[in-house]
């Protein structure tokens, strides 16, 4: 099957998994629309990837109006949307329910849950037109029980939402993929360890799902370090 060029909208695109995914998609012949809060980082990435391949709009994914503007500008620029990758997310500095910080919880829920919902709501009307693809970053932590992990609970939501959304999108031949990585070597984690996955590993999973034959809905990709 000859690969068809696709336009992909990515949240959390200025660093880590989002940045690696943008690079790999462009290298593989796709176009990307990038959004994150850091305008400077986005502009630098667009310059690296080339204006003909990448377009960016700075936005806070937890702000519905800002995210809507980013999606609208993407449609104005490219004229269509084939895939969206809801990747923006964060953790907390203190684990545990008693020891946790409610303000951190609120911020994390905003980005890990609300921003995911906003991204789906805003992109689905465009994906419906292209019989497109929605992808999201959950976590290995969203597939297992971890003592006192509020972060893991938010990723359980993402995991369940992705499975439900896949059934919803199936009605119009859309596809939904939930990406579930273990620990990834990104600024998300304080420690830099060699035994983590790399952002490029997750980017490869995204590309695999997007490039699959349209008859093949890759519902989930679960990644763990091999050693």
JSON list of C-alpha atoms in Angstrom, two decimals:
[
{"chain": "A", "resi": 1, "resn": "UNK", "atom": "CA", "xyz": [0.00, 0.00, 0.00]},
{"chain": "A", "resi": 2, "resn": "UNK", "atom": "CA", "xyz": [1.34, 3.41, -0.95]},
{"chain": "A", "resi": 3, "resn": "UNK", "atom": "CA", "xyz": [1.51, 5.72, 2.05]},
{"chain": "A", "resi": 4, "resn": "UNK", "atom": "CA", "xyz": [-0.80, 8.70, 1.80]},
{"chain": "A", "resi": 5, "resn": "UNK", "atom": "CA", "xyz": [0.37, 12.06, 3.16]},
{"chain": "A", "resi": 6, "resn": "UNK", "atom": "CA", "xyz": [-1.60, 13.01, 6.26]},
{"chain": "A", "resi": 7, "resn": "UNK", "atom": "CA", "xyz": [-2.05, 16.20, 8.24]},
{"chain": "A", "resi": 8, "resn": "UNK", "atom": "CA", "xyz": [-1.60, 15.55, 11.98]},
{"chain": "A", "resi": 9, "resn": "UNK", "atom": "CA", "xyz": [-2.46, 17.91, 14.87]},
{"chain": "A", "resi": 10, "resn": "UNK", "atom": "CA", "xyz": [-0.25, 17.41, 17.96]},
{"chain": "A", "resi": 11, "resn": "UNK", "atom": "CA", "xyz": [-0.68, 18.87, 21.46]},
{"chain": "A", "resi": 12, "resn": "UNK", "atom": "CA", "xyz": [2.28, 19.12, 23.81]},
{"chain": "A", "resi": 13, "resn": "UNK", "atom": "CA", "xyz": [4.41, 19.43, 20.69]},
{"chain": "A", "resi": 14, "resn": "UNK", "atom": "CA", "xyz": [7.24, 21.66, 21.93]},
{"chain": "A", "resi": 15, "resn": "UNK", "atom": "CA", "xyz": [9.26, 18.95, 23.73]},
{"chain": "A", "resi": 16, "resn": "UNK", "atom": "CA", "xyz": [9.54, 15.28, 24.59]},
{"chain": "A", "resi": 17, "resn": "UNK", "atom": "CA", "xyz": [7.15, 12.85, 22.89]},
{"chain": "A", "resi": 18, "resn": "UNK", "atom": "CA", "xyz": [5.30, 15.54, 20.94]},
{"chain": "A", "resi": 19, "resn": "UNK", "atom": "CA", "xyz": [8.48, 16.99, 19.47]},
{"chain": "A", "resi": 20, "resn": "UNK", "atom": "CA", "xyz": [9.90, 13.57, 18.57]},
{"chain": "A", "resi": 21, "resn": "UNK", "atom": "CA", "xyz": [6.61, 12.60, 16.94]},
{"chain": "A", "resi": 22, "resn": "UNK", "atom": "CA", "xyz": [6.52, 15.79, 14.86]},
{"chain": "A", "resi": 23, "resn": "UNK", "atom": "CA", "xyz": [10.05, 15.13, 13.62]},
{"chain": "A", "resi": 24, "resn": "UNK", "atom": "CA", "xyz": [9.35, 11.51, 12.70]},
{"chain": "A", "resi": 25, "resn": "UNK", "atom": "CA", "xyz": [6.05, 12.28, 10.98]},
{"chain": "A", "resi": 26, "resn": "UNK", "atom": "CA", "xyz": [7.60, 14.97, 8.81]},
{"chain": "A", "resi": 27, "resn": "UNK", "atom": "CA", "xyz": [10.57, 12.72, 8.02]},
{"chain": "A", "resi": 28, "resn": "UNK", "atom": "CA", "xyz": [8.05, 10.07, 6.94]},
{"chain": "A", "resi": 29, "resn": "UNK", "atom": "CA", "xyz": [6.23, 12.39, 4.55]},
{"chain": "A", "resi": 30, "resn": "UNK", "atom": "CA", "xyz": [3.41, 13.77, 6.67]},
{"chain": "A", "resi": 31, "resn": "UNK", "atom": "CA", "xyz": [2.45, 17.35, 7.59]},
{"chain": "A", "resi": 32, "resn": "UNK", "atom": "CA", "xyz": [2.10, 18.50, 11.19]},
{"chain": "A", "resi": 33, "resn": "UNK", "atom": "CA", "xyz": [0.22, 21.18, 13.08]},
{"chain": "A", "resi": 34, "resn": "UNK", "atom": "CA", "xyz": [1.86, 21.87, 16.41]},
{"chain": "A", "resi": 35, "resn": "UNK", "atom": "CA", "xyz": [0.51, 23.41, 19.58]},
{"chain": "A", "resi": 36, "resn": "UNK", "atom": "CA", "xyz": [1.93, 23.97, 23.07]},
{"chain": "A", "resi": 37, "resn": "UNK", "atom": "CA", "xyz": [2.25, 26.93, 25.43]},
{"chain": "A", "resi": 38, "resn": "UNK", "atom": "CA", "xyz": [5.80, 27.88, 24.41]},
{"chain": "A", "resi": 39, "resn": "UNK", "atom": "CA", "xyz": [5.67, 30.02, 21.28]},
{"chain": "A", "resi": 40, "resn": "UNK", "atom": "CA", "xyz": [9.48, 30.24, 21.05]},
{"chain": "A", "resi": 41, "resn": "UNK", "atom": "CA", "xyz": [9.98, 26.47, 21.15]},
{"chain": "A", "resi": 42, "resn": "UNK", "atom": "CA", "xyz": [7.25, 25.93, 18.57]},
{"chain": "A", "resi": 43, "resn": "UNK", "atom": "CA", "xyz": [8.76, 28.50, 16.21]},
{"chain": "A", "resi": 44, "resn": "UNK", "atom": "CA", "xyz": [12.17, 26.85, 16.54]},
{"chain": "A", "resi": 45, "resn": "UNK", "atom": "CA", "xyz": [10.66, 23.46, 15.70]},
{"chain": "A", "resi": 46, "resn": "UNK", "atom": "CA", "xyz": [8.82, 24.84, 12.66]},
{"chain": "A", "resi": 47, "resn": "UNK", "atom": "CA", "xyz": [12.08, 26.39, 11.46]},
{"chain": "A", "resi": 48, "resn": "UNK", "atom": "CA", "xyz": [13.77, 23.01, 11.85]},
{"chain": "A", "resi": 49, "resn": "UNK", "atom": "CA", "xyz": [11.04, 21.07, 10.05]},
{"chain": "A", "resi": 50, "resn": "UNK", "atom": "CA", "xyz": [10.33, 23.66, 7.38]},
{"chain": "A", "resi": 51, "resn": "UNK", "atom": "CA", "xyz": [7.31, 25.89, 6.82]},
{"chain": "A", "resi": 52, "resn": "UNK", "atom": "CA", "xyz": [6.08, 23.62, 4.04]},
{"chain": "A", "resi": 53, "resn": "UNK", "atom": "CA", "xyz": [5.86, 20.70, 6.48]},
{"chain": "A", "resi": 54, "resn": "UNK", "atom": "CA", "xyz": [4.95, 22.26, 9.82]},
{"chain": "A", "resi": 55, "resn": "UNK", "atom": "CA", "xyz": [2.59, 24.90, 11.17]},
{"chain": "A", "resi": 56, "resn": "UNK", "atom": "CA", "xyz": [2.25, 26.03, 14.79]},
{"chain": "A", "resi": 57, "resn": "UNK", "atom": "CA", "xyz": [-0.15, 27.95, 17.00]},
{"chain": "A", "resi": 58, "resn": "UNK", "atom": "CA", "xyz": [0.76, 28.58, 20.65]},
{"chain": "A", "resi": 59, "resn": "UNK", "atom": "CA", "xyz": [-2.07, 27.57, 22.98]},
{"chain": "A", "resi": 60, "resn": "UNK", "atom": "CA", "xyz": [-2.73, 26.29, 26.47]},
{"chain": "A", "resi": 61, "resn": "UNK", "atom": "CA", "xyz": [-4.43, 22.92, 25.92]},
{"chain": "A", "resi": 62, "resn": "UNK", "atom": "CA", "xyz": [-6.41, 23.40, 29.15]},
{"chain": "A", "resi": 63, "resn": "UNK", "atom": "CA", "xyz": [-8.01, 26.56, 27.75]},
{"chain": "A", "resi": 64, "resn": "UNK", "atom": "CA", "xyz": [-10.88, 25.54, 25.47]},
{"chain": "A", "resi": 65, "resn": "UNK", "atom": "CA", "xyz": [-10.94, 28.83, 23.53]},
{"chain": "A", "resi": 66, "resn": "UNK", "atom": "CA", "xyz": [-7.18, 28.83, 22.93]},
{"chain": "A", "resi": 67, "resn": "UNK", "atom": "CA", "xyz": [-7.25, 25.22, 21.79]},
{"chain": "A", "resi": 68, "resn": "UNK", "atom": "CA", "xyz": [-10.21, 25.91, 19.52]},
{"chain": "A", "resi": 69, "resn": "UNK", "atom": "CA", "xyz": [-8.26, 28.75, 17.92]},
{"chain": "A", "resi": 70, "resn": "UNK", "atom": "CA", "xyz": [-5.34, 26.37, 17.29]},
{"chain": "A", "resi": 71, "resn": "UNK", "atom": "CA", "xyz": [-7.62, 23.81, 15.62]},
{"chain": "A", "resi": 72, "resn": "UNK", "atom": "CA", "xyz": [-9.40, 26.49, 13.58]},
{"chain": "A", "resi": 73, "resn": "UNK", "atom": "CA", "xyz": [-6.09, 27.97, 12.40]},
{"chain": "A", "resi": 74, "resn": "UNK", "atom": "CA", "xyz": [-4.89, 24.48, 11.45]},
{"chain": "A", "resi": 75, "resn": "UNK", "atom": "CA", "xyz": [-7.94, 23.96, 9.23]},
{"chain": "A", "resi": 76, "resn": "UNK", "atom": "CA", "xyz": [-7.45, 27.40, 7.68]},
{"chain": "A", "resi": 77, "resn": "UNK", "atom": "CA", "xyz": [-3.81, 26.56, 6.94]},
{"chain": "A", "resi": 78, "resn": "UNK", "atom": "CA", "xyz": [-4.08, 22.97, 5.69]},
{"chain": "A", "resi": 79, "resn": "UNK", "atom": "CA", "xyz": [-7.74, 22.78, 4.69]},
{"chain": "A", "resi": 80, "resn": "UNK", "atom": "CA", "xyz": [-8.22, 19.40, 6.40]},
{"chain": "A", "resi": 81, "resn": "UNK", "atom": "CA", "xyz": [-7.26, 17.22, 9.33]},
{"chain": "A", "resi": 82, "resn": "UNK", "atom": "CA", "xyz": [-6.44, 13.53, 9.03]},
{"chain": "A", "resi": 83, "resn": "UNK", "atom": "CA", "xyz": [-5.24, 12.76, 12.55]},
{"chain": "A", "resi": 84, "resn": "UNK", "atom": "CA", "xyz": [-4.96, 14.33, 15.99]},
{"chain": "A", "resi": 85, "resn": "UNK", "atom": "CA", "xyz": [-2.55, 13.28, 18.74]},
{"chain": "A", "resi": 86, "resn": "UNK", "atom": "CA", "xyz": [-3.65, 14.39, 22.21]},
{"chain": "A", "resi": 87, "resn": "UNK", "atom": "CA", "xyz": [-0.28, 14.13, 23.88]},
{"chain": "A", "resi": 88, "resn": "UNK", "atom": "CA", "xyz": [-0.08, 16.98, 26.42]},
{"chain": "A", "resi": 89, "resn": "UNK", "atom": "CA", "xyz": [0.17, 15.76, 30.01]},
{"chain": "A", "resi": 90, "resn": "UNK", "atom": "CA", "xyz": [1.86, 16.18, 33.39]},
{"chain": "A", "resi": 91, "resn": "UNK", "atom": "CA", "xyz": [2.48, 14.45, 36.69]},
{"chain": "A", "resi": 92, "resn": "UNK", "atom": "CA", "xyz": [2.77, 15.61, 40.29]},
{"chain": "A", "resi": 93, "resn": "UNK", "atom": "CA", "xyz": [5.71, 16.07, 42.64]},
{"chain": "A", "resi": 94, "resn": "UNK", "atom": "CA", "xyz": [4.15, 14.23, 45.59]},
{"chain": "A", "resi": 95, "resn": "UNK", "atom": "CA", "xyz": [2.65, 10.75, 45.35]},
{"chain": "A", "resi": 96, "resn": "UNK", "atom": "CA", "xyz": [-0.05, 9.46, 47.66]},
{"chain": "A", "resi": 97, "resn": "UNK", "atom": "CA", "xyz": [-3.53, 10.61, 48.59]},
{"chain": "A", "resi": 98, "resn": "UNK", "atom": "CA", "xyz": [-2.81, 11.97, 52.07]},
{"chain": "A", "resi": 99, "resn": "UNK", "atom": "CA", "xyz": [0.48, 13.60, 51.10]},
{"chain": "A", "resi": 100, "resn": "UNK", "atom": "CA", "xyz": [-0.64, 14.93, 47.72]},
{"chain": "A", "resi": 101, "resn": "UNK", "atom": "CA", "xyz": [-1.14, 18.58, 46.83]},
{"chain": "A", "resi": 102, "resn": "UNK", "atom": "CA", "xyz": [-4.75, 19.38, 45.76]},
{"chain": "A", "resi": 103, "resn": "UNK", "atom": "CA", "xyz": [-3.54, 22.32, 43.66]},
{"chain": "A", "resi": 104, "resn": "UNK", "atom": "CA", "xyz": [-1.20, 20.00, 41.75]},
{"chain": "A", "resi": 105, "resn": "UNK", "atom": "CA", "xyz": [-4.04, 17.52, 41.35]},
{"chain": "A", "resi": 106, "resn": "UNK", "atom": "CA", "xyz": [-6.24, 20.21, 39.83]},
{"chain": "A", "resi": 107, "resn": "UNK", "atom": "CA", "xyz": [-3.55, 21.20, 37.34]},
{"chain": "A", "resi": 108, "resn": "UNK", "atom": "CA", "xyz": [-2.87, 17.58, 36.43]},
{"chain": "A", "resi": 109, "resn": "UNK", "atom": "CA", "xyz": [-6.55, 16.76, 35.96]},
{"chain": "A", "resi": 110, "resn": "UNK", "atom": "CA", "xyz": [-6.87, 19.84, 33.77]},
{"chain": "A", "resi": 111, "resn": "UNK", "atom": "CA", "xyz": [-4.15, 18.72, 31.37]},
{"chain": "A", "resi": 112, "resn": "UNK", "atom": "CA", "xyz": [-4.45, 14.91, 31.59]},
{"chain": "A", "resi": 113, "resn": "UNK", "atom": "CA", "xyz": [-8.24, 14.77, 31.39]},
{"chain": "A", "resi": 114, "resn": "UNK", "atom": "CA", "xyz": [-9.86, 18.06, 30.37]},
{"chain": "A", "resi": 115, "resn": "UNK", "atom": "CA", "xyz": [-7.33, 18.90, 27.66]},
{"chain": "A", "resi": 116, "resn": "UNK", "atom": "CA", "xyz": [-7.79, 15.39, 26.25]},
{"chain": "A", "resi": 117, "resn": "UNK", "atom": "CA", "xyz": [-11.55, 15.89, 26.12]},
{"chain": "A", "resi": 118, "resn": "UNK", "atom": "CA", "xyz": [-11.22, 19.35, 24.58]},
{"chain": "A", "resi": 119, "resn": "UNK", "atom": "CA", "xyz": [-8.86, 18.03, 21.91]},
{"chain": "A", "resi": 120, "resn": "UNK", "atom": "CA", "xyz": [-11.26, 15.23, 21.00]},
{"chain": "A", "resi": 121, "resn": "UNK", "atom": "CA", "xyz": [-14.34, 17.45, 20.93]},
{"chain": "A", "resi": 122, "resn": "UNK", "atom": "CA", "xyz": [-12.66, 20.07, 18.75]},
{"chain": "A", "resi": 123, "resn": "UNK", "atom": "CA", "xyz": [-10.99, 17.74, 16.25]},
{"chain": "A", "resi": 124, "resn": "UNK", "atom": "CA", "xyz": [-13.63, 15.04, 15.81]},
{"chain": "A", "resi": 125, "resn": "UNK", "atom": "CA", "xyz": [-15.87, 17.07, 13.45]},
{"chain": "A", "resi": 126, "resn": "UNK", "atom": "CA", "xyz": [-12.89, 17.47, 11.11]},
{"chain": "A", "resi": 127, "resn": "UNK", "atom": "CA", "xyz": [-11.72, 13.87, 11.53]},
{"chain": "A", "resi": 128, "resn": "UNK", "atom": "CA", "xyz": [-15.22, 12.67, 10.69]},
{"chain": "A", "resi": 129, "resn": "UNK", "atom": "CA", "xyz": [-14.93, 14.38, 7.28]},
{"chain": "A", "resi": 130, "resn": "UNK", "atom": "CA", "xyz": [-11.68, 12.56, 6.51]},
{"chain": "A", "resi": 131, "resn": "UNK", "atom": "CA", "xyz": [-12.61, 9.29, 8.25]},
{"chain": "A", "resi": 132, "resn": "UNK", "atom": "CA", "xyz": [-9.57, 10.18, 10.31]},
{"chain": "A", "resi": 133, "resn": "UNK", "atom": "CA", "xyz": [-7.62, 9.02, 13.31]},
{"chain": "A", "resi": 134, "resn": "UNK", "atom": "CA", "xyz": [-7.49, 10.17, 16.94]},
{"chain": "A", "resi": 135, "resn": "UNK", "atom": "CA", "xyz": [-4.50, 9.15, 19.08]},
{"chain": "A", "resi": 136, "resn": "UNK", "atom": "CA", "xyz": [-3.83, 9.83, 22.74]},
{"chain": "A", "resi": 137, "resn": "UNK", "atom": "CA", "xyz": [-1.08, 9.31, 25.26]},
{"chain": "A", "resi": 138, "resn": "UNK", "atom": "CA", "xyz": [-2.22, 7.26, 28.24]},
{"chain": "A", "resi": 139, "resn": "UNK", "atom": "CA", "xyz": [0.44, 5.32, 30.15]},
{"chain": "A", "resi": 140, "resn": "UNK", "atom": "CA", "xyz": [1.45, 1.91, 31.41]},
{"chain": "A", "resi": 141, "resn": "UNK", "atom": "CA", "xyz": [0.29, 3.44, 34.72]},
{"chain": "A", "resi": 142, "resn": "UNK", "atom": "CA", "xyz": [-3.21, 3.55, 33.26]},
{"chain": "A", "resi": 143, "resn": "UNK", "atom": "CA", "xyz": [-3.26, -0.22, 32.82]},
{"chain": "A", "resi": 144, "resn": "UNK", "atom": "CA", "xyz": [-2.29, -1.35, 36.33]},
{"chain": "A", "resi": 145, "resn": "UNK", "atom": "CA", "xyz": [-2.82, -0.48, 39.98]},
{"chain": "A", "resi": 146, "resn": "UNK", "atom": "CA", "xyz": [-0.09, 1.65, 41.58]},
{"chain": "A", "resi": 147, "resn": "UNK", "atom": "CA", "xyz": [-0.28, 2.44, 45.28]},
{"chain": "A", "resi": 148, "resn": "UNK", "atom": "CA", "xyz": [-1.40, 6.04, 45.88]},
{"chain": "A", "resi": 149, "resn": "UNK", "atom": "CA", "xyz": [-0.94, 7.16, 42.27]},
{"chain": "A", "resi": 150, "resn": "UNK", "atom": "CA", "xyz": [-3.34, 9.99, 41.46]},
{"chain": "A", "resi": 151, "resn": "UNK", "atom": "CA", "xyz": [-1.40, 10.40, 38.21]},
{"chain": "A", "resi": 152, "resn": "UNK", "atom": "CA", "xyz": [-2.11, 6.75, 37.38]},
{"chain": "A", "resi": 153, "resn": "UNK", "atom": "CA", "xyz": [-5.80, 7.35, 38.03]},
{"chain": "A", "resi": 154, "resn": "UNK", "atom": "CA", "xyz": [-5.87, 10.15, 35.46]},
{"chain": "A", "resi": 155, "resn": "UNK", "atom": "CA", "xyz": [-4.23, 7.81, 32.98]},
{"chain": "A", "resi": 156, "resn": "UNK", "atom": "CA", "xyz": [-6.85, 5.17, 33.77]},
{"chain": "A", "resi": 157, "resn": "UNK", "atom": "CA", "xyz": [-9.37, 7.76, 32.62]},
{"chain": "A", "resi": 158, "resn": "UNK", "atom": "CA", "xyz": [-7.40, 8.38, 29.43]},
{"chain": "A", "resi": 159, "resn": "UNK", "atom": "CA", "xyz": [-7.16, 4.64, 28.80]},
{"chain": "A", "resi": 160, "resn": "UNK", "atom": "CA", "xyz": [-10.89, 4.10, 29.26]},
{"chain": "A", "resi": 161, "resn": "UNK", "atom": "CA", "xyz": [-11.79, 7.16, 27.23]},
{"chain": "A", "resi": 162, "resn": "UNK", "atom": "CA", "xyz": [-9.65, 5.96, 24.35]},
{"chain": "A", "resi": 163, "resn": "UNK", "atom": "CA", "xyz": [-11.35, 2.57, 24.32]},
{"chain": "A", "resi": 164, "resn": "UNK", "atom": "CA", "xyz": [-14.81, 4.17, 24.40]},
{"chain": "A", "resi": 165, "resn": "UNK", "atom": "CA", "xyz": [-13.89, 6.70, 21.74]},
{"chain": "A", "resi": 166, "resn": "UNK", "atom": "CA", "xyz": [-12.71, 3.92, 19.43]},
{"chain": "A", "resi": 167, "resn": "UNK", "atom": "CA", "xyz": [-16.22, 2.46, 19.53]},
{"chain": "A", "resi": 168, "resn": "UNK", "atom": "CA", "xyz": [-17.76, 5.88, 18.90]},
{"chain": "A", "resi": 169, "resn": "UNK", "atom": "CA", "xyz": [-15.50, 6.61, 15.93]},
{"chain": "A", "resi": 170, "resn": "UNK", "atom": "CA", "xyz": [-16.04, 3.15, 14.46]},
{"chain": "A", "resi": 171, "resn": "UNK", "atom": "CA", "xyz": [-19.57, 4.23, 13.47]},
{"chain": "A", "resi": 172, "resn": "UNK", "atom": "CA", "xyz": [-18.10, 6.47, 10.75]},
{"chain": "A", "resi": 173, "resn": "UNK", "atom": "CA", "xyz": [-14.99, 4.40, 9.98]},
{"chain": "A", "resi": 174, "resn": "UNK", "atom": "CA", "xyz": [-12.74, 6.54, 12.16]},
{"chain": "A", "resi": 175, "resn": "UNK", "atom": "CA", "xyz": [-9.90, 5.04, 14.17]},
{"chain": "A", "resi": 176, "resn": "UNK", "atom": "CA", "xyz": [-8.67, 5.67, 17.71]},
{"chain": "A", "resi": 177, "resn": "UNK", "atom": "CA", "xyz": [-5.37, 4.53, 19.18]},
{"chain": "A", "resi": 178, "resn": "UNK", "atom": "CA", "xyz": [-4.36, 4.68, 22.84]},
{"chain": "A", "resi": 179, "resn": "UNK", "atom": "CA", "xyz": [-0.57, 4.83, 23.31]},
{"chain": "A", "resi": 180, "resn": "UNK", "atom": "CA", "xyz": [0.52, 3.34, 26.65]},
{"chain": "A", "resi": 181, "resn": "UNK", "atom": "CA", "xyz": [4.24, 3.82, 27.32]},
{"chain": "A", "resi": 182, "resn": "UNK", "atom": "CA", "xyz": [6.17, 2.98, 30.44]},
{"chain": "A", "resi": 183, "resn": "UNK", "atom": "CA", "xyz": [8.62, 5.56, 31.76]},
{"chain": "A", "resi": 184, "resn": "UNK", "atom": "CA", "xyz": [9.94, 7.75, 28.95]},
{"chain": "A", "resi": 185, "resn": "UNK", "atom": "CA", "xyz": [13.15, 9.76, 29.12]},
{"chain": "A", "resi": 186, "resn": "UNK", "atom": "CA", "xyz": [11.61, 13.24, 28.86]},
{"chain": "A", "resi": 187, "resn": "UNK", "atom": "CA", "xyz": [11.52, 16.41, 31.02]},
{"chain": "A", "resi": 188, "resn": "UNK", "atom": "CA", "xyz": [8.35, 14.89, 32.51]},
{"chain": "A", "resi": 189, "resn": "UNK", "atom": "CA", "xyz": [10.60, 12.89, 34.87]},
{"chain": "A", "resi": 190, "resn": "UNK", "atom": "CA", "xyz": [13.36, 14.45, 36.98]},
{"chain": "A", "resi": 191, "resn": "UNK", "atom": "CA", "xyz": [15.80, 11.55, 36.69]},
{"chain": "A", "resi": 192, "resn": "UNK", "atom": "CA", "xyz": [17.61, 10.73, 33.46]},
{"chain": "A", "resi": 193, "resn": "UNK", "atom": "CA", "xyz": [17.86, 6.94, 33.31]},
{"chain": "A", "resi": 194, "resn": "UNK", "atom": "CA", "xyz": [19.16, 4.75, 30.52]},
{"chain": "A", "resi": 195, "resn": "UNK", "atom": "CA", "xyz": [16.57, 2.06, 31.22]},
{"chain": "A", "resi": 196, "resn": "UNK", "atom": "CA", "xyz": [13.67, 4.30, 30.17]},
{"chain": "A", "resi": 197, "resn": "UNK", "atom": "CA", "xyz": [12.03, 4.38, 26.79]},
{"chain": "A", "resi": 198, "resn": "UNK", "atom": "CA", "xyz": [13.06, 7.27, 24.55]},
{"chain": "A", "resi": 199, "resn": "UNK", "atom": "CA", "xyz": [10.63, 9.78, 22.98]},
{"chain": "A", "resi": 200, "resn": "UNK", "atom": "CA", "xyz": [11.51, 8.33, 19.58]},
{"chain": "A", "resi": 201, "resn": "UNK", "atom": "CA", "xyz": [10.14, 4.95, 20.69]},
{"chain": "A", "resi": 202, "resn": "UNK", "atom": "CA", "xyz": [6.73, 6.49, 21.33]},
{"chain": "A", "resi": 203, "resn": "UNK", "atom": "CA", "xyz": [6.91, 8.47, 18.09]},
{"chain": "A", "resi": 204, "resn": "UNK", "atom": "CA", "xyz": [7.47, 5.19, 16.21]},
{"chain": "A", "resi": 205, "resn": "UNK", "atom": "CA", "xyz": [4.34, 3.75, 17.84]},
{"chain": "A", "resi": 206, "resn": "UNK", "atom": "CA", "xyz": [2.32, 6.75, 16.67]},
{"chain": "A", "resi": 207, "resn": "UNK", "atom": "CA", "xyz": [3.65, 6.44, 13.13]},
{"chain": "A", "resi": 208, "resn": "UNK", "atom": "CA", "xyz": [2.90, 2.69, 13.10]},
{"chain": "A", "resi": 209, "resn": "UNK", "atom": "CA", "xyz": [-0.74, 3.28, 14.04]},
{"chain": "A", "resi": 210, "resn": "UNK", "atom": "CA", "xyz": [-1.21, 6.15, 11.59]},
{"chain": "A", "resi": 211, "resn": "UNK", "atom": "CA", "xyz": [0.35, 4.26, 8.68]},
{"chain": "A", "resi": 212, "resn": "UNK", "atom": "CA", "xyz": [-1.66, 1.07, 9.25]},
{"chain": "A", "resi": 213, "resn": "UNK", "atom": "CA", "xyz": [-4.02, 0.09, 6.44]},
{"chain": "A", "resi": 214, "resn": "UNK", "atom": "CA", "xyz": [-7.37, 1.92, 6.90]},
{"chain": "A", "resi": 215, "resn": "UNK", "atom": "CA", "xyz": [-9.07, -1.44, 7.50]},
{"chain": "A", "resi": 216, "resn": "UNK", "atom": "CA", "xyz": [-6.79, -1.95, 10.52]},
{"chain": "A", "resi": 217, "resn": "UNK", "atom": "CA", "xyz": [-7.77, 0.01, 13.62]},
{"chain": "A", "resi": 218, "resn": "UNK", "atom": "CA", "xyz": [-4.79, -0.25, 15.97]},
{"chain": "A", "resi": 219, "resn": "UNK", "atom": "CA", "xyz": [-6.69, 0.25, 19.22]},
{"chain": "A", "resi": 220, "resn": "UNK", "atom": "CA", "xyz": [-3.72, 0.20, 21.60]},
{"chain": "A", "resi": 221, "resn": "UNK", "atom": "CA", "xyz": [0.08, 0.24, 21.58]},
{"chain": "A", "resi": 222, "resn": "UNK", "atom": "CA", "xyz": [1.64, -0.80, 24.91]},
{"chain": "A", "resi": 223, "resn": "UNK", "atom": "CA", "xyz": [5.37, -0.04, 25.24]},
{"chain": "A", "resi": 224, "resn": "UNK", "atom": "CA", "xyz": [7.76, -1.04, 28.00]},
{"chain": "A", "resi": 225, "resn": "UNK", "atom": "CA", "xyz": [11.56, -0.87, 28.29]},
{"chain": "A", "resi": 226, "resn": "UNK", "atom": "CA", "xyz": [13.13, -4.14, 27.18]},
{"chain": "A", "resi": 227, "resn": "UNK", "atom": "CA", "xyz": [15.70, -4.12, 29.99]}
]
